[in-house]
Short mmCIF file of C-alpha atoms and ligand atoms in Angstrom, two decimals:
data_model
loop_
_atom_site.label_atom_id
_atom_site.label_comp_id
_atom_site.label_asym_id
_atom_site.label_seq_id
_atom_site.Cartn_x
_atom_site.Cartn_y
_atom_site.Cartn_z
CA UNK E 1 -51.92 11.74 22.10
CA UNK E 2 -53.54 12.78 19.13
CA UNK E 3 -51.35 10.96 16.11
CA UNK E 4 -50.72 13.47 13.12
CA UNK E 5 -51.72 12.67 9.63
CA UNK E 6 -50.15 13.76 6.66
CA UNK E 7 -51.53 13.60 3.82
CA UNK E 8 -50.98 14.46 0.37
CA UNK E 9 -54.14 16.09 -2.12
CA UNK E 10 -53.05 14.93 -5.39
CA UNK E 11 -55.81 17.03 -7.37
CA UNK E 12 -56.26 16.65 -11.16
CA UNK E 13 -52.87 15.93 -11.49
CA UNK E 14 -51.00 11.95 -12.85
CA UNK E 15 -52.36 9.17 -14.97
CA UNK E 16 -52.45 5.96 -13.61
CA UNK E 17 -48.88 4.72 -14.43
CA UNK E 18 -47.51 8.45 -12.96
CA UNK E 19 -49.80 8.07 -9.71
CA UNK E 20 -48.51 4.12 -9.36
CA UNK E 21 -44.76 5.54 -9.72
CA UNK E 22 -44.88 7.90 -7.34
CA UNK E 23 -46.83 5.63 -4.99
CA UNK E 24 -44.02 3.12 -4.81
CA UNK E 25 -41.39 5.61 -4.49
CA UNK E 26 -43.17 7.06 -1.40
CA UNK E 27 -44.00 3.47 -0.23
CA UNK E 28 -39.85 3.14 0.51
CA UNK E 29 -39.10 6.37 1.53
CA UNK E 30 -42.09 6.58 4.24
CA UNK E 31 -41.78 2.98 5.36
CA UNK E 32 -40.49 3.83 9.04
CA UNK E 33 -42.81 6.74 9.23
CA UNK E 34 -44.59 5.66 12.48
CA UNK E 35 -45.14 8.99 14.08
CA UNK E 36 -48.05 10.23 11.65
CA UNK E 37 -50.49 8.43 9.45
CA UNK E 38 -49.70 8.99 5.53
CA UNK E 39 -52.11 9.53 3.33
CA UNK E 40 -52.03 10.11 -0.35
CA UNK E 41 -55.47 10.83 -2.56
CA UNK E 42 -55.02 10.54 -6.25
CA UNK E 43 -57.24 11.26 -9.23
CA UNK E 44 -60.36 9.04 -9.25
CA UNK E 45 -58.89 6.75 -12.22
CA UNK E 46 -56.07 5.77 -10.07
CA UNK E 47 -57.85 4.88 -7.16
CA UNK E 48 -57.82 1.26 -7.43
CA UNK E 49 -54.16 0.43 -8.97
CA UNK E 50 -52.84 2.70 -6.36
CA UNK E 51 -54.16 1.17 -3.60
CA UNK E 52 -53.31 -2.13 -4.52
CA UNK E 53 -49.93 -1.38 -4.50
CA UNK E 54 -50.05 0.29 -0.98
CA UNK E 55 -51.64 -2.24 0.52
CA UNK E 56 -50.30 -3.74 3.75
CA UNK E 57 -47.87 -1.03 3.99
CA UNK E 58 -48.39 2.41 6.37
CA UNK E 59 -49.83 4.56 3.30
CA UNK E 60 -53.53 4.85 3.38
CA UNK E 61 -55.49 6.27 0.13
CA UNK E 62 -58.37 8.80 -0.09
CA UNK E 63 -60.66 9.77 -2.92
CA UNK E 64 -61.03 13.62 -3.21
CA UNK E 65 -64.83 13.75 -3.22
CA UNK E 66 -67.65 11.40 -3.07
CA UNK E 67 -71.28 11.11 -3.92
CA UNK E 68 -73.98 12.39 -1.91
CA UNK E 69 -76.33 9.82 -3.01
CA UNK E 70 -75.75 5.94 -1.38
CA UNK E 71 -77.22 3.33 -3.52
CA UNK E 72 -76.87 2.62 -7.25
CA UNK E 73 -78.81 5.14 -9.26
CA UNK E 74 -79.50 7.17 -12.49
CA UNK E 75 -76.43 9.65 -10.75
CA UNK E 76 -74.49 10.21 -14.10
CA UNK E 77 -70.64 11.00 -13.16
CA UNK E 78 -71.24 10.71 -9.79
CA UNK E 79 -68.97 7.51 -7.70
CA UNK E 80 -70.51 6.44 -4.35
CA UNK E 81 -68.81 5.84 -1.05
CA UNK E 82 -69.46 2.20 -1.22
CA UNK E 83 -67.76 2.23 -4.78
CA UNK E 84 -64.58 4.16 -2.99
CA UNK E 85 -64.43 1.78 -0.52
CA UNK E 86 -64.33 -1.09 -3.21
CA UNK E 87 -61.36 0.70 -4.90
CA UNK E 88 -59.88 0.96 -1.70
CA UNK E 89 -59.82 4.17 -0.44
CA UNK E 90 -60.17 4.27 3.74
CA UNK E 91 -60.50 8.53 3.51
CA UNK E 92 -62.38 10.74 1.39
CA UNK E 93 -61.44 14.85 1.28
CA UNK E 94 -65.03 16.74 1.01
CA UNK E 95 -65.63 20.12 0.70
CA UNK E 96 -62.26 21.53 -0.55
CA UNK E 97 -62.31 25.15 -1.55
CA UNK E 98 -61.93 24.27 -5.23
CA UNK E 99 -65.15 22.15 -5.19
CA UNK E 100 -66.87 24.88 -2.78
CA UNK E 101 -65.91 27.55 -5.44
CA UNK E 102 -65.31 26.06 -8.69
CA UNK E 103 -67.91 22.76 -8.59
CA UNK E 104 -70.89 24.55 -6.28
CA UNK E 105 -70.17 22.33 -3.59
CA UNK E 106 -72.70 24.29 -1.37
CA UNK E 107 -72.47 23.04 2.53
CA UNK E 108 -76.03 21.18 2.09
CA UNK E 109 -74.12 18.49 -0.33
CA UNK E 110 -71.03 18.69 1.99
CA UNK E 111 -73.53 17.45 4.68
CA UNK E 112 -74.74 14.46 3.18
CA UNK E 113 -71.54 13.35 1.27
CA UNK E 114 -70.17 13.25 5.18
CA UNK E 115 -73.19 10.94 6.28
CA UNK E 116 -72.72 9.13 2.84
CA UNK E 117 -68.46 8.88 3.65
CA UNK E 118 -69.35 7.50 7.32
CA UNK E 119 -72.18 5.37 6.40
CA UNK E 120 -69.66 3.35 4.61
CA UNK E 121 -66.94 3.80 6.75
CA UNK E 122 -64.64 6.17 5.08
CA UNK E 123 -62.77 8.54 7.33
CA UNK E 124 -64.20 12.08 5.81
CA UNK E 125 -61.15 14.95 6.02
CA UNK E 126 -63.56 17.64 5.85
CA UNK E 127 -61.83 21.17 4.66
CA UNK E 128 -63.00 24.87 5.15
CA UNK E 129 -61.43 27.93 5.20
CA UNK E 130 -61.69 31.61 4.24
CA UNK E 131 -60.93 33.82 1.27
CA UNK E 132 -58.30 36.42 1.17
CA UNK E 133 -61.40 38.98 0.83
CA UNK E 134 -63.41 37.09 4.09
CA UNK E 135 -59.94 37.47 6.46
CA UNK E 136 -59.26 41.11 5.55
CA UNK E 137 -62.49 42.01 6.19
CA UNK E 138 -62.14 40.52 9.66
CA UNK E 139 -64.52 37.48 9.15
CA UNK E 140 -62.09 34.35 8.96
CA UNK E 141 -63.30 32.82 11.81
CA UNK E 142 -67.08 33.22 10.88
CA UNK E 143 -66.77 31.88 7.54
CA UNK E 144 -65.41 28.42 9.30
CA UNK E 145 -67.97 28.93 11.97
CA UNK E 146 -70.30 28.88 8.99
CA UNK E 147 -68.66 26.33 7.15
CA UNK E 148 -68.57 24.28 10.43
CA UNK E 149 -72.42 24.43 11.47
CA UNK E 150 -73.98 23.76 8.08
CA UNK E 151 -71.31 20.90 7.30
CA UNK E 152 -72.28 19.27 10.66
CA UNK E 153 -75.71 20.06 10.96
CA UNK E 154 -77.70 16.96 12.81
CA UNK E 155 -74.34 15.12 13.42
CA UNK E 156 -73.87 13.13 16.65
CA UNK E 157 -70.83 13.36 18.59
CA UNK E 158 -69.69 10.29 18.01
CA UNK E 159 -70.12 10.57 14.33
CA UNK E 160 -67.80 14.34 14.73
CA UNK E 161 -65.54 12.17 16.40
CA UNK E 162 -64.93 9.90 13.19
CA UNK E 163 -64.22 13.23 11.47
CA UNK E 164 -60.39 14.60 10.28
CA UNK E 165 -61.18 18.39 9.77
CA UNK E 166 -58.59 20.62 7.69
CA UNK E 167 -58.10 23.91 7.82
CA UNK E 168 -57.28 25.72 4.39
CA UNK E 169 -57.13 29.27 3.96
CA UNK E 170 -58.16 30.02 0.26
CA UNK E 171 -55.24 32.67 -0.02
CA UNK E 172 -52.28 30.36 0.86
CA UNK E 173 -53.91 27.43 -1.67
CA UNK E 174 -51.29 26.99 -3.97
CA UNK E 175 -50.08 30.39 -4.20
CA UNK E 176 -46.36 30.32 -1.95
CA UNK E 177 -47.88 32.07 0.72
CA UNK E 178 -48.53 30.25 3.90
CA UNK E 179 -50.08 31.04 6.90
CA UNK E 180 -47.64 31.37 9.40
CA UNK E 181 -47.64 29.18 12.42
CA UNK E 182 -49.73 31.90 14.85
CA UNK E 183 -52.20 32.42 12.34
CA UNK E 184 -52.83 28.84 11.36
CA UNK E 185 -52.64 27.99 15.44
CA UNK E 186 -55.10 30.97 16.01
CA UNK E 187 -57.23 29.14 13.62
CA UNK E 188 -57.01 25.65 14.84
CA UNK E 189 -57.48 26.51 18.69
CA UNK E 190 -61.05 28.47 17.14
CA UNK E 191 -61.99 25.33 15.39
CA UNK E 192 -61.08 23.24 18.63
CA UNK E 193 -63.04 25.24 21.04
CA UNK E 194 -65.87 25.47 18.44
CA UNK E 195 -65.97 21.61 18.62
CA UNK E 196 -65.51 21.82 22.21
CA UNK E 197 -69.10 23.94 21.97
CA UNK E 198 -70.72 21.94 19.99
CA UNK E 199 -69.79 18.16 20.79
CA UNK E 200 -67.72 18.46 23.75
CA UNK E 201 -64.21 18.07 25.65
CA UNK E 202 -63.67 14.58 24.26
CA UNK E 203 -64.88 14.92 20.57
CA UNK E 204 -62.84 18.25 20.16
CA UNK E 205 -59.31 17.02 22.04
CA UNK E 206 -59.23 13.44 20.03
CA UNK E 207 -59.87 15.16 16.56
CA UNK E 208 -57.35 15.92 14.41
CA UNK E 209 -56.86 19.38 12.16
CA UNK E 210 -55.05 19.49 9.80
CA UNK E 211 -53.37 22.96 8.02
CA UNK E 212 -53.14 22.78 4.57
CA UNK E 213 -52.09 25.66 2.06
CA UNK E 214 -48.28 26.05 0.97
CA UNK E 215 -47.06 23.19 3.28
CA UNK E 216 -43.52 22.02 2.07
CA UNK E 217 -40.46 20.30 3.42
CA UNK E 218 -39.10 23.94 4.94
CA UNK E 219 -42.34 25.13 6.60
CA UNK E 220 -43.95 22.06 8.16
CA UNK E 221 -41.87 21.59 11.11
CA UNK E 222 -42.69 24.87 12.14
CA UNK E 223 -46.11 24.48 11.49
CA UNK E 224 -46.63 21.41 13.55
CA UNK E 225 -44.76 22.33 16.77
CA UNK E 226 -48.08 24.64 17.34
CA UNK E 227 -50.38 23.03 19.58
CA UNK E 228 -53.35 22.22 17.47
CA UNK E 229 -52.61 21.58 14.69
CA UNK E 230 -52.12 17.96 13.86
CA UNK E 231 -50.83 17.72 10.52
CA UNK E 232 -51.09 18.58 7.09
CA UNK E 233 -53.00 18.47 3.81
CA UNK E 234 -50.35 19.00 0.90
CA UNK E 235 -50.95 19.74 -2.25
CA UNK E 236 -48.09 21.01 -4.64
CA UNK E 237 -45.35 19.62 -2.65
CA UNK E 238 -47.30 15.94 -2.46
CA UNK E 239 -46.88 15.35 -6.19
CA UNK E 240 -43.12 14.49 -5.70
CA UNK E 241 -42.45 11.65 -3.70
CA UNK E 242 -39.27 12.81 -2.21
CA UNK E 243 -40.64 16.21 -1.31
CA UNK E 244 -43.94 14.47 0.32
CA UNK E 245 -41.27 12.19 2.00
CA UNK E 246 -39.60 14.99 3.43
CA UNK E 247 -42.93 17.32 4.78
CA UNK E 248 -44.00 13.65 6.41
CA UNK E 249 -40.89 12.96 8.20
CA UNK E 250 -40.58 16.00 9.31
CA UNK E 251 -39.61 14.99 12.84
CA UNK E 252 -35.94 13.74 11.25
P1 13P K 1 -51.01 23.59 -1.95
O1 13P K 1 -50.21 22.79 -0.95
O2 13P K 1 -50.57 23.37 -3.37
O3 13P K 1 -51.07 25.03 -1.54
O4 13P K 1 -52.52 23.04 -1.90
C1 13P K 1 -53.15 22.91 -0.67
C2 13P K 1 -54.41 22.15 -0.87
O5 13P K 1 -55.35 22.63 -1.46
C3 13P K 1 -54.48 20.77 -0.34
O6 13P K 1 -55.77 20.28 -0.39
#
């Protein structure tokens, strides 16, 4: 009932020719992908020329962070959800770990840029996670509980319910190591319950998390057979068409 979503977090990584390229190639190789949503989020830059090519077909584009702030304003190198929207975009990632720990995302900007995203009507995939250091020391699951109750602070249900969340453990970012499917499950069903807590039966069982961290063509069917999770955020094996191809039809 709940339809996955893969999508792929392109990162500081294509011009706008590259990004356009691989866009197209994926556009053919996904095209009878109806079982899961695709997304793809390239760099800022290629937004626009990206999404025109997509357009009409069953790949959806998202911007990798947005402004806080909502109008037009002395915000030097900052792009508002309303401009995102213009170029296209119809999801926006927000608070991944490498803006939490490299850009001082702190969860108070995380908060708004959400209310910014859904004021406009992007679809926010909201990311948290722990570090290597936070899950050894036996505090995974309060880091996202912490993550989870600043992020969403003041939020209505039905505004939670807009909401993809995606779950990304710091240590399996880009480093080969993946959570296995019981740990990334044991993770999800916290988050789902959490949500159940918070917003209710309805808001948690229609909302769709996402694993993300090491996902490639020979680890995602594994991944999604577990119950709760719903899909994946990709990052190193996105940047290839083919290999994205492969991690989103991974029901073949
Ligand atoms: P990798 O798939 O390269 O580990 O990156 C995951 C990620 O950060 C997606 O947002």
């Amino acid at each position: 009932m709940r339809k996955p979503v893969i999508a792929g977090n392109w990162k500081m990584f294509k011009t706008i020719s590259e990004s356009v390229n691989t866009a197209l190639s994926l556009k053919s190789l996904v095209a009878n992908a109806n079982h899961c949503e695709v997304i793809i989020a390239p760099v800022f830059t290629s937004l626009k020329a990206v999404a025109d090519r997509v357009e009409g077909s069953n790949i959806q584009v998202a911007a990798q962070d947005v402004s806080d702030q909502l109008k037009y304003g002395a915000h030097t190198g900052e792009i508002s959800a309303e401009m995102l929207k213009d170029a296209g975009c119809s999801h926006v990632i927000i608070g991944h770990s490498e803006r939490r720990s490299l850009y001082g995302d702190i969860d108070e900007f995380i908060n708004r840029k959400l209310r910014a995203a859904l004021q406009f009507g992007l679809t926010p995939i909201l990311c948290c996670g722990e570090t290597l250091g936070e899950r050894d020391a036996g505090n995974a699951e309060q880091v996202v509980n912490n993550q989870l109750t600043a992020d969403l602070n003041g939020f209505a249900d039905e505004d939670v319910a807009k909401l993809i969340i995606a779950y990304e453990p710091v240590w399996a970012i880009g480093t080969g190591r993946t959570a296995t499917p019981d740990q990334a499950q044991q993770m999800h069903g916290y988050i789902r319950g959490w949500l159940t807590d918070k917003f209710g039966t309805s808001v948690s069982q229609g909302l769709r998390i996402l694993y993300g961290g090491s996902v490639k063509p020979d680890n995602i069917a594994e991944l999604m057979r577990a119950e709760d999770i719903d899909g994946a955020l990709v990052g190193g094996a996105s940047l290839e068409a083919e290999s994205f191809a492969k991690i989103v039809n991974y029901n073949e």
